[in-house]
mmCIF file of N, CA and C in Angstrom:
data_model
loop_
_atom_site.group_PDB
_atom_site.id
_atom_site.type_symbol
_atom_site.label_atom_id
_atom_site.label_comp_id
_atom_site.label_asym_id
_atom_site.label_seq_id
_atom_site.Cartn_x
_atom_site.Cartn_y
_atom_site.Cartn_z
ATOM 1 N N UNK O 1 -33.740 -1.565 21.671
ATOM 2 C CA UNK O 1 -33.084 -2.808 21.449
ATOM 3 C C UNK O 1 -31.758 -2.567 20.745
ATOM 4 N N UNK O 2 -30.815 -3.298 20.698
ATOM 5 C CA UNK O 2 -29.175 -3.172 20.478
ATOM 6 C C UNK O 2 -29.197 -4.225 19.475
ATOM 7 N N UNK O 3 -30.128 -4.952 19.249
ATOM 8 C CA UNK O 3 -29.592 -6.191 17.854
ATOM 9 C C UNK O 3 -29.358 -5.230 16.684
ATOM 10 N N UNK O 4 -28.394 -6.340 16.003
ATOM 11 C CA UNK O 4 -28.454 -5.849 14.779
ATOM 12 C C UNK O 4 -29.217 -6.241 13.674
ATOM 13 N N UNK O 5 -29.780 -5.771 13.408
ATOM 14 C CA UNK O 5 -31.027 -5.577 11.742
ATOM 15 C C UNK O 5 -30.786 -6.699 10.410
ATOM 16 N N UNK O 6 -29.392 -6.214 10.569
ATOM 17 C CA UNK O 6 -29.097 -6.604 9.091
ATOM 18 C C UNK O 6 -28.605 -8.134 9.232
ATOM 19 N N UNK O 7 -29.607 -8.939 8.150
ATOM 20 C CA UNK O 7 -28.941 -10.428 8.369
ATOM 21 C C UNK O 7 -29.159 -10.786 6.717
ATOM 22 N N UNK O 8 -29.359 -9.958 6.155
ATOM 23 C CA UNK O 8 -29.392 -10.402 4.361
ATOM 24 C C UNK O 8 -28.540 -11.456 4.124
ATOM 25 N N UNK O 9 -26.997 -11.392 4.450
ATOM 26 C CA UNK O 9 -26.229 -12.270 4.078
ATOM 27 C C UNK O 9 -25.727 -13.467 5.206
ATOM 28 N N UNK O 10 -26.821 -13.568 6.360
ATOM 29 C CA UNK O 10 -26.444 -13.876 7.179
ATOM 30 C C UNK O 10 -27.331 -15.857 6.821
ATOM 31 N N UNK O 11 -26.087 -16.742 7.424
ATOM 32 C CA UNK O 11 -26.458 -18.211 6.773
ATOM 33 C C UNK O 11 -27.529 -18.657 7.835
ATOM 34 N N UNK O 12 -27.348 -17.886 9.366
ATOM 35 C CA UNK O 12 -28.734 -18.690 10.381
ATOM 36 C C UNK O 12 -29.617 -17.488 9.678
ATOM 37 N N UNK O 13 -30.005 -16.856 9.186
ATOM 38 C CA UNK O 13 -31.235 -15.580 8.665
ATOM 39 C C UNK O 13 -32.188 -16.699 7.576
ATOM 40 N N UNK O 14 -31.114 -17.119 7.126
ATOM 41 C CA UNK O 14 -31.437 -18.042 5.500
ATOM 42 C C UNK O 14 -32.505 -19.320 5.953
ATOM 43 N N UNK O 15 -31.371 -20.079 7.407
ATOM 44 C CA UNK O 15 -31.769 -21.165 7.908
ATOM 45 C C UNK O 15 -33.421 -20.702 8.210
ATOM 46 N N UNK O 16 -33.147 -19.900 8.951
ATOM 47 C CA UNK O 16 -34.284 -19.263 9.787
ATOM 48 C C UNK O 16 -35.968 -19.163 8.766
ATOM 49 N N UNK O 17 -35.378 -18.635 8.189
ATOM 50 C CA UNK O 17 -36.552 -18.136 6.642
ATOM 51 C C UNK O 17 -37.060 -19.296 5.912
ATOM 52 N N UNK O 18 -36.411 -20.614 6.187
ATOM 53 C CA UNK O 18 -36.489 -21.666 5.393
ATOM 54 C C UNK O 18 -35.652 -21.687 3.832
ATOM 55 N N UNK O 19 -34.909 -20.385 3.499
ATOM 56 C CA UNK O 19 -34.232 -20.517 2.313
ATOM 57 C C UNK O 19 -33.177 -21.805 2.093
ATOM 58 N N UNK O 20 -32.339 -21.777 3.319
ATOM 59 C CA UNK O 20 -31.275 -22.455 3.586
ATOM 60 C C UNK O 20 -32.071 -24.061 3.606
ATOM 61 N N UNK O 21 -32.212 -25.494 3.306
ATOM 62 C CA UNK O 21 -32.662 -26.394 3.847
ATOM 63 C C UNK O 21 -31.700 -26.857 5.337
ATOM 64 N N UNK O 22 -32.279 -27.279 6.310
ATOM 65 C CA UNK O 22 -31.672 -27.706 7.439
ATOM 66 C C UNK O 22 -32.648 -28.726 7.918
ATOM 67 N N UNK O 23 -31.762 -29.215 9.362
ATOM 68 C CA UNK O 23 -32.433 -30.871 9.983
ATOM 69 C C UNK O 23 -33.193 -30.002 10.952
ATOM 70 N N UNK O 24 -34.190 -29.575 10.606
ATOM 71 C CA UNK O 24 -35.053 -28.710 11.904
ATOM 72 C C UNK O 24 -35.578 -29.857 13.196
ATOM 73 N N UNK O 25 -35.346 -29.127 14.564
ATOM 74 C CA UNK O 25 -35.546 -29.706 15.621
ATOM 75 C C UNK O 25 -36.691 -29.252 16.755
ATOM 76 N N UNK O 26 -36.923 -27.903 16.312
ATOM 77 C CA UNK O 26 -37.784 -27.183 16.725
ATOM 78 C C UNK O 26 -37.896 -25.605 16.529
ATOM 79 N N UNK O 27 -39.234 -25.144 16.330
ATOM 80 C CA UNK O 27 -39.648 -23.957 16.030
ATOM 81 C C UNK O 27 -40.779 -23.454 16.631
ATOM 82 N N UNK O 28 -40.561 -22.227 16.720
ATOM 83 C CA UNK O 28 -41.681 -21.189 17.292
ATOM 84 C C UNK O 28 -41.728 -20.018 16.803
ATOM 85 N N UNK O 29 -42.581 -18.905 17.163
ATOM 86 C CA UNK O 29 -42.441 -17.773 16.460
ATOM 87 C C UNK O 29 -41.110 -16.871 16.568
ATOM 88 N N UNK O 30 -40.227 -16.952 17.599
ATOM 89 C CA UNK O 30 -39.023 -16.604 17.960
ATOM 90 C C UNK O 30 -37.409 -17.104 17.743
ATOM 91 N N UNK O 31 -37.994 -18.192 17.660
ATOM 92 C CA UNK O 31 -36.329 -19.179 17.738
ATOM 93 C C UNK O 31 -36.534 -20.503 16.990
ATOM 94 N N UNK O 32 -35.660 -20.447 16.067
ATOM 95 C CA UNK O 32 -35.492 -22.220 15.399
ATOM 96 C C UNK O 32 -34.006 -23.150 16.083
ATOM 97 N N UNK O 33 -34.066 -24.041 16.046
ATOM 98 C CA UNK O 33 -33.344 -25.116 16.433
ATOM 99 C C UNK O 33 -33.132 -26.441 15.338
ATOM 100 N N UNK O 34 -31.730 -26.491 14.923
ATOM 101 C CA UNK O 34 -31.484 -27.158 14.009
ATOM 102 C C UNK O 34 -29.718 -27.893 14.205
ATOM 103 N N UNK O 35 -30.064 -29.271 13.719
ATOM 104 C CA UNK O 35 -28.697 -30.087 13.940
ATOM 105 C C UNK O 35 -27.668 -29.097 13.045
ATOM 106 N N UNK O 36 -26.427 -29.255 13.907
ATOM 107 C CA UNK O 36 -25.334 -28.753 12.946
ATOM 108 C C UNK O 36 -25.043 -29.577 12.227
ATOM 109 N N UNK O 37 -24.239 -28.900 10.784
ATOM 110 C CA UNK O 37 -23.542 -30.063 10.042
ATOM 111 C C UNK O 37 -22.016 -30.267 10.199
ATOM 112 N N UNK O 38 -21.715 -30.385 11.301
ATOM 113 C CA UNK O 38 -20.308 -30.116 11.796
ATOM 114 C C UNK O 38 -20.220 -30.992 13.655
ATOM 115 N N UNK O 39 -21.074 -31.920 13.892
ATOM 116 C CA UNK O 39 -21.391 -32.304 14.788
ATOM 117 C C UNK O 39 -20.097 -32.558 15.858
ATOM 118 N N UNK O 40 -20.160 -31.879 17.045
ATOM 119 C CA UNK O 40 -19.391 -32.171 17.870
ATOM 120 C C UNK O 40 -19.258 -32.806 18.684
ATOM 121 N N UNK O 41 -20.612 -33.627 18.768
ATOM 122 C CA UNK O 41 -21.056 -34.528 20.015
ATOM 123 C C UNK O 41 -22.237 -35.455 19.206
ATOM 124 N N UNK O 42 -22.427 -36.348 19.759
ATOM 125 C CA UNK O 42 -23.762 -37.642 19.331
ATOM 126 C C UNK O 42 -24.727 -36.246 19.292
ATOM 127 N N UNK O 43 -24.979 -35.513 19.691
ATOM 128 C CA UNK O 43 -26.386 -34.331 19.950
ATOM 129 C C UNK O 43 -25.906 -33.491 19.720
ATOM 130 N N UNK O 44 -26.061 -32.437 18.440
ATOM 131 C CA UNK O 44 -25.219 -31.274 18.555
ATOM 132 C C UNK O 44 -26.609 -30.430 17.695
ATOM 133 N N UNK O 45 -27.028 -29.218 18.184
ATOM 134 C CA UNK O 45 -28.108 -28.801 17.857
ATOM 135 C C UNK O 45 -27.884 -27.035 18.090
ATOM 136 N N UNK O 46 -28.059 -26.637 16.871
ATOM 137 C CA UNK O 46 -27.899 -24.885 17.237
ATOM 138 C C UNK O 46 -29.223 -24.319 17.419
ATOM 139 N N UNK O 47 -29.544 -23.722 18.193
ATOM 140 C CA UNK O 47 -30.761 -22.749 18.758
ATOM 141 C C UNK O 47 -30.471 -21.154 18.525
ATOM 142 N N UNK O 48 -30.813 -20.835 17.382
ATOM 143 C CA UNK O 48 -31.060 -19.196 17.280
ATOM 144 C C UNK O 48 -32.445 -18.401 16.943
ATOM 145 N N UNK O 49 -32.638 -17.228 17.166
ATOM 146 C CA UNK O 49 -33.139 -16.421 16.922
ATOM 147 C C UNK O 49 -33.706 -16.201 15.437
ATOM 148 N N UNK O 50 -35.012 -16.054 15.703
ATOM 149 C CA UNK O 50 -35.701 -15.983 13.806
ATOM 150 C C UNK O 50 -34.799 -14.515 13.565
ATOM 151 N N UNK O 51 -34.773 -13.743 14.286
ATOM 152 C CA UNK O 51 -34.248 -12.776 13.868
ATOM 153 C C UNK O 51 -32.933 -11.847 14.106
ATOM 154 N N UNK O 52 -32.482 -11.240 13.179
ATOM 155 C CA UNK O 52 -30.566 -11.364 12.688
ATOM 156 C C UNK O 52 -30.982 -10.535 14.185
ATOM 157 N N UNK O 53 -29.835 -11.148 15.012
ATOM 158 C CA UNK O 53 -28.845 -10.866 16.590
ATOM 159 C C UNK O 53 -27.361 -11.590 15.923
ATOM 160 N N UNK O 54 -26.964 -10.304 16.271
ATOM 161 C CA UNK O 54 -25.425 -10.500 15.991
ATOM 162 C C UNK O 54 -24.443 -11.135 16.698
ATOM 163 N N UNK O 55 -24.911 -11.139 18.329
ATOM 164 C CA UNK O 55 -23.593 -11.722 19.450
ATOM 165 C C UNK O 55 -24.682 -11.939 20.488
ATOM 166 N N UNK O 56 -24.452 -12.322 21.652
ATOM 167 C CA UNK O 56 -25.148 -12.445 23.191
ATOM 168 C C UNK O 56 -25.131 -11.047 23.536
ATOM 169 N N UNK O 57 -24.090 -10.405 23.355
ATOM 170 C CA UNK O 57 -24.128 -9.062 23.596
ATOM 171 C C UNK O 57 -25.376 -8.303 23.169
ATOM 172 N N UNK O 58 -25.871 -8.477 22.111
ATOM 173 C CA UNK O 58 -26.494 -7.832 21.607
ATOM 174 C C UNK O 58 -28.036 -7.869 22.237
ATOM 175 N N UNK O 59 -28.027 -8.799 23.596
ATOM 176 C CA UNK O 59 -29.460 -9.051 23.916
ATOM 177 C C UNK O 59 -29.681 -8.693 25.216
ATOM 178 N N UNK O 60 -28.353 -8.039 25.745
ATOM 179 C CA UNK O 60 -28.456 -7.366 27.093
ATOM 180 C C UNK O 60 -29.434 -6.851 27.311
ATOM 181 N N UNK O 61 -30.360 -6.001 26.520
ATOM 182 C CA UNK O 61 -31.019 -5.101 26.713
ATOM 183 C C UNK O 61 -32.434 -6.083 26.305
ATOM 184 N N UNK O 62 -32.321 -7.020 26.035
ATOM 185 C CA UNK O 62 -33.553 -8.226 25.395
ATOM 186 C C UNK O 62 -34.073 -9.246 26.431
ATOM 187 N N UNK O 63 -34.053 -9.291 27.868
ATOM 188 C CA UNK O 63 -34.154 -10.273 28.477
ATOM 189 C C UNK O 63 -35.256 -11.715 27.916
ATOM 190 N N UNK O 64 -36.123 -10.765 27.065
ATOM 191 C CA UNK O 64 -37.100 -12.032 26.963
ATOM 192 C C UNK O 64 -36.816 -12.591 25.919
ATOM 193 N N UNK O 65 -36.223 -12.162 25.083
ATOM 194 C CA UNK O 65 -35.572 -13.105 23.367
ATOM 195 C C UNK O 65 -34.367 -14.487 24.358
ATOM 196 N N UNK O 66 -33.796 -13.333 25.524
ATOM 197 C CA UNK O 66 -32.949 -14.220 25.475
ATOM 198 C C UNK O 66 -33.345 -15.810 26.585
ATOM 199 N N UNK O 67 -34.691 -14.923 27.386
ATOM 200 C CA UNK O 67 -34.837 -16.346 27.904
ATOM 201 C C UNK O 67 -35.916 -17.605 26.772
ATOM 202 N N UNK O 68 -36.616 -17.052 26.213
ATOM 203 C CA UNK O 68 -36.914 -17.753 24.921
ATOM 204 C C UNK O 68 -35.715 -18.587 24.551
ATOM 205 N N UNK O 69 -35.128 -17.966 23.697
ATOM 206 C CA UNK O 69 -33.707 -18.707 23.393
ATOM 207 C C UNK O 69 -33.444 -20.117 24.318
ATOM 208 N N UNK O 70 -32.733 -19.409 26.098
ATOM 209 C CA UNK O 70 -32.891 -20.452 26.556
ATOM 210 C C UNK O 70 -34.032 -21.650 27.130
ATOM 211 N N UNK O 71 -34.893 -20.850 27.046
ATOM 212 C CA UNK O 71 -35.657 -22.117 27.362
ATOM 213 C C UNK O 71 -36.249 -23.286 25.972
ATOM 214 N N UNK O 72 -35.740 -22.958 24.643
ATOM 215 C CA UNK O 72 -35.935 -23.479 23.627
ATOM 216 C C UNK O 72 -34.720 -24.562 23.844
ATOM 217 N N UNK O 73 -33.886 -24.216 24.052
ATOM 218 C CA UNK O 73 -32.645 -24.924 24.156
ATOM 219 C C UNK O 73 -32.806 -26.137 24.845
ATOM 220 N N UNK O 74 -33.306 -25.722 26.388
ATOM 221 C CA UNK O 74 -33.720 -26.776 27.282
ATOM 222 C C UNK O 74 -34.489 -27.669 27.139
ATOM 223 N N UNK O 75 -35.678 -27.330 25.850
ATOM 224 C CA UNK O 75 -36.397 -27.695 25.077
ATOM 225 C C UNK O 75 -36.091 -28.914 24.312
ATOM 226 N N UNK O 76 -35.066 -28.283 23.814
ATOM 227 C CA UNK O 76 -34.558 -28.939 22.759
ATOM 228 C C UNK O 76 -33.393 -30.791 23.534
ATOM 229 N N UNK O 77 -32.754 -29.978 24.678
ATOM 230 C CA UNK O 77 -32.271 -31.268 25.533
ATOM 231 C C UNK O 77 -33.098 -32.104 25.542
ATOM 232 N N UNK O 78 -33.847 -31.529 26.300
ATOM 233 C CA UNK O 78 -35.124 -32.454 26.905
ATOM 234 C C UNK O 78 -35.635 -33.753 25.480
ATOM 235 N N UNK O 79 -35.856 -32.842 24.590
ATOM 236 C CA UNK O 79 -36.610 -33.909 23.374
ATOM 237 C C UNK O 79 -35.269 -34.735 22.590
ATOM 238 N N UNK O 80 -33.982 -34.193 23.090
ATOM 239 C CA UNK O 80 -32.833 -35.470 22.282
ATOM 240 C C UNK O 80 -32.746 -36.284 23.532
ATOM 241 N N UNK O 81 -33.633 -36.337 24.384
ATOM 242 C CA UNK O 81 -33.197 -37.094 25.890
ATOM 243 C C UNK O 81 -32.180 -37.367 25.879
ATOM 244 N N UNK O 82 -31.003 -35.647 26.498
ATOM 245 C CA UNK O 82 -29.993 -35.336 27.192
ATOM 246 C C UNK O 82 -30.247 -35.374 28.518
ATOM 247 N N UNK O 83 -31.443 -35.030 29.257
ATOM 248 C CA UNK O 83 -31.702 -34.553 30.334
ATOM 249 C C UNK O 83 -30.798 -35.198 31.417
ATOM 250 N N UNK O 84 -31.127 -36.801 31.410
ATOM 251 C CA UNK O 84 -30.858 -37.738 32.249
ATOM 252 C C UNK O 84 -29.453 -37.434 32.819
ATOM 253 N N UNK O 85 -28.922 -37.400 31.580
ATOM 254 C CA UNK O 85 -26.947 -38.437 31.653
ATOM 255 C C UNK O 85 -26.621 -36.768 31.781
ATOM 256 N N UNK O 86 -27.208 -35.118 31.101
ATOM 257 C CA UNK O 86 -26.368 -34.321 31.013
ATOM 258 C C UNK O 86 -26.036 -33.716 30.338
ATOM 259 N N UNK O 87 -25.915 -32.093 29.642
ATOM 260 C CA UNK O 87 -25.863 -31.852 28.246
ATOM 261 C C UNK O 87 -25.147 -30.370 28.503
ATOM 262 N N UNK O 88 -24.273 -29.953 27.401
ATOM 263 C CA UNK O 88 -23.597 -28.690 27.880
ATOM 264 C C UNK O 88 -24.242 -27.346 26.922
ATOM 265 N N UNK O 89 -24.646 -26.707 27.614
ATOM 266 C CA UNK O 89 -25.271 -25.127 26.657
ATOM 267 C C UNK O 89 -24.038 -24.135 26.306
ATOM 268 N N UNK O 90 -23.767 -23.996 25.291
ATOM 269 C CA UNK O 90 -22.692 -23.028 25.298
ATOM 270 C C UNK O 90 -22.815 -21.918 23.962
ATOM 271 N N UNK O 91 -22.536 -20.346 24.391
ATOM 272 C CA UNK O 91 -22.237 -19.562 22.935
ATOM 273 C C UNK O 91 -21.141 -18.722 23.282
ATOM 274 N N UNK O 92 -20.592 -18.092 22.093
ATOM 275 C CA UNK O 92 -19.468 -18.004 21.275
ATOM 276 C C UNK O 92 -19.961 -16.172 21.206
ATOM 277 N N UNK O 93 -18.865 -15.327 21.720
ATOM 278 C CA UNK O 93 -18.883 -13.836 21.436
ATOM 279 C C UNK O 93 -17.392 -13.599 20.759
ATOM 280 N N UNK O 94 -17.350 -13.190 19.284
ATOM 281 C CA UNK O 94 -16.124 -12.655 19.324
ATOM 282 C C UNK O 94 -15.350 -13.573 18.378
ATOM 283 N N UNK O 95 -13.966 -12.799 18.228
ATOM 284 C CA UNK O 95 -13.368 -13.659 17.352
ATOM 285 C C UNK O 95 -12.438 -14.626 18.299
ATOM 286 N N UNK O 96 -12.327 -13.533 19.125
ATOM 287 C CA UNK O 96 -11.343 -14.605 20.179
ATOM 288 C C UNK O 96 -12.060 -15.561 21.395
ATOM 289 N N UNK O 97 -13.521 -15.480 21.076
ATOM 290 C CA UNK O 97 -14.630 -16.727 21.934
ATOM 291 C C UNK O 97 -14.890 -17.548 21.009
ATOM 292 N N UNK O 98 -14.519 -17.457 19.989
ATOM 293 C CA UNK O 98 -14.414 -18.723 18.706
ATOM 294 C C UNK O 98 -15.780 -18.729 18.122
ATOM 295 N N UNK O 99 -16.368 -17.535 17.998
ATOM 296 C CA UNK O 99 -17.939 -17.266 17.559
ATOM 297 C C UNK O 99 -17.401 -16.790 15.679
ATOM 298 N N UNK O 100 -17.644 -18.185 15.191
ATOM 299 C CA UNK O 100 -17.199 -17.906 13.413
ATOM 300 C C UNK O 100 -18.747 -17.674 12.918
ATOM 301 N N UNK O 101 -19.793 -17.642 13.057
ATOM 302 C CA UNK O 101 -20.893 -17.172 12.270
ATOM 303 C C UNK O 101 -21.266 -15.863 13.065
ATOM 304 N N UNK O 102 -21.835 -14.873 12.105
ATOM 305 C CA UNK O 102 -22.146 -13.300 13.210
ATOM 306 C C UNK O 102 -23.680 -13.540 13.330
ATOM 307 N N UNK O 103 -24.542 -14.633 13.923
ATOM 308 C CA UNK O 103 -25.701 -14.416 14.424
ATOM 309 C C UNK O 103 -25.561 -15.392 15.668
ATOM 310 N N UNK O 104 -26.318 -14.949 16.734
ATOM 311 C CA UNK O 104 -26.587 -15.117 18.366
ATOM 312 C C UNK O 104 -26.889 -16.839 17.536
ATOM 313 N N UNK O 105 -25.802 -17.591 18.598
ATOM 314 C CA UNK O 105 -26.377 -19.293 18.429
ATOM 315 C C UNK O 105 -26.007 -20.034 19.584
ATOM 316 N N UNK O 106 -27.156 -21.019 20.098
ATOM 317 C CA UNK O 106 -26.913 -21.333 21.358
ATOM 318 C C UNK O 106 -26.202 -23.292 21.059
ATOM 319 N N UNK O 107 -25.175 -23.582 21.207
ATOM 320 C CA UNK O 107 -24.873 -24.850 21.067
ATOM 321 C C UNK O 107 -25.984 -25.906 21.962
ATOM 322 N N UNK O 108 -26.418 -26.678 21.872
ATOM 323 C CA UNK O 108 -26.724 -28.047 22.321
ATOM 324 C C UNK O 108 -25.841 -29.324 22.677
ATOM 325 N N UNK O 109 -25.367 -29.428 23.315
ATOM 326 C CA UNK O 109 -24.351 -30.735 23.041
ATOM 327 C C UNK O 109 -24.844 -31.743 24.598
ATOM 328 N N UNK O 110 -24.334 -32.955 23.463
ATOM 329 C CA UNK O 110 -24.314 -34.154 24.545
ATOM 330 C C UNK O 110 -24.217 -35.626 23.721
ATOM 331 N N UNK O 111 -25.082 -36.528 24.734
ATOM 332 C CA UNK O 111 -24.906 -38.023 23.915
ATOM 333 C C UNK O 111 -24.266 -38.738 24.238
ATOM 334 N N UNK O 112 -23.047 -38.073 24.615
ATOM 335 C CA UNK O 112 -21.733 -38.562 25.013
ATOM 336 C C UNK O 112 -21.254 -37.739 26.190
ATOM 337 N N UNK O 113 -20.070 -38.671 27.226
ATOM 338 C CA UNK O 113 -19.312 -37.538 28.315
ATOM 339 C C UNK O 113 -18.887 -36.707 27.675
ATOM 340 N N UNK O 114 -18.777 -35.433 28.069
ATOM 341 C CA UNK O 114 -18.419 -33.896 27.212
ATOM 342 C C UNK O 114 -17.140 -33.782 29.048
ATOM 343 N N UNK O 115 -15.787 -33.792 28.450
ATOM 344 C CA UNK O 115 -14.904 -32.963 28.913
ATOM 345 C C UNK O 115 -14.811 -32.089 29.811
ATOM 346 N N UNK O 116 -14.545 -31.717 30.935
ATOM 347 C CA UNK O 116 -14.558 -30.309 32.032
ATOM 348 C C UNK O 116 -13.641 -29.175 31.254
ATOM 349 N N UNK O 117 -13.135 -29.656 29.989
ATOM 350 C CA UNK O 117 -12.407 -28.109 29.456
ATOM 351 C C UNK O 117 -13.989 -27.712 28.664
ATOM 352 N N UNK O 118 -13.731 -26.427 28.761
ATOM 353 C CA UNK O 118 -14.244 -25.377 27.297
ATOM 354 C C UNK O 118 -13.322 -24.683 26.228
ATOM 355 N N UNK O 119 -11.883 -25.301 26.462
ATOM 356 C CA UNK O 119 -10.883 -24.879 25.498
ATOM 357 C C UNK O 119 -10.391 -25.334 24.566
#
């Protein structure tokens, strides 16, 4: 596996552990799902990994964390009943993919029409 280990100082590690308090949306032994506090849409919900993954990159070699992941996500549409009207999945590699926290996080968005840009 290619993840990285270290998430001591990492704020989804904290979320994850329950240190951090958050608006939890769903959990399993693999992946938590929790509203952002930075909402970009009526539905804005981050889906990560209980455990420190640093980028998408890092799960090339992970197929099943990463379909977990997504199917938590879909999960997670489904129960803000996005399904109907439409909801956009999106993550962030990099400094220049606009990925500002260093752990694997899958956006949720919807609620509202969401835009044909991603820019």
């Amino acid at each position: 596996m290619t993840a990285n280990t270290s998430g001591a100082d990492c704020i989804f590690c904290a979320i994850a552990r329950g240190d951090i308090p958050s608006e939890g949306v769903y959990a399993d032994d693999h992946v938590v799902a929790f509203r952002d506090i930075n909402p970009q849409a009526p539905a804005h919900v981050l889906v990560v990994p209980r455990r420190h993954v640093s980028s998408i990159d890092a799960l090339k070699d992970d197929p099943e964390l990463l379909g977990r992941i997504m199917a938590a996500a879909v999960t997670v549409a489904q129960a803000e009943n996005l399904a109907a009207s439409g909801y956009r999945l999106a993550t962030n590699h990099g400094r220049d993919g606009a990925q500002t926290v260093p752990h694997l996080h899958v956006h949720v968005l919807g609620g509202r029409s969401l835009n044909g840009r991603l820019g």
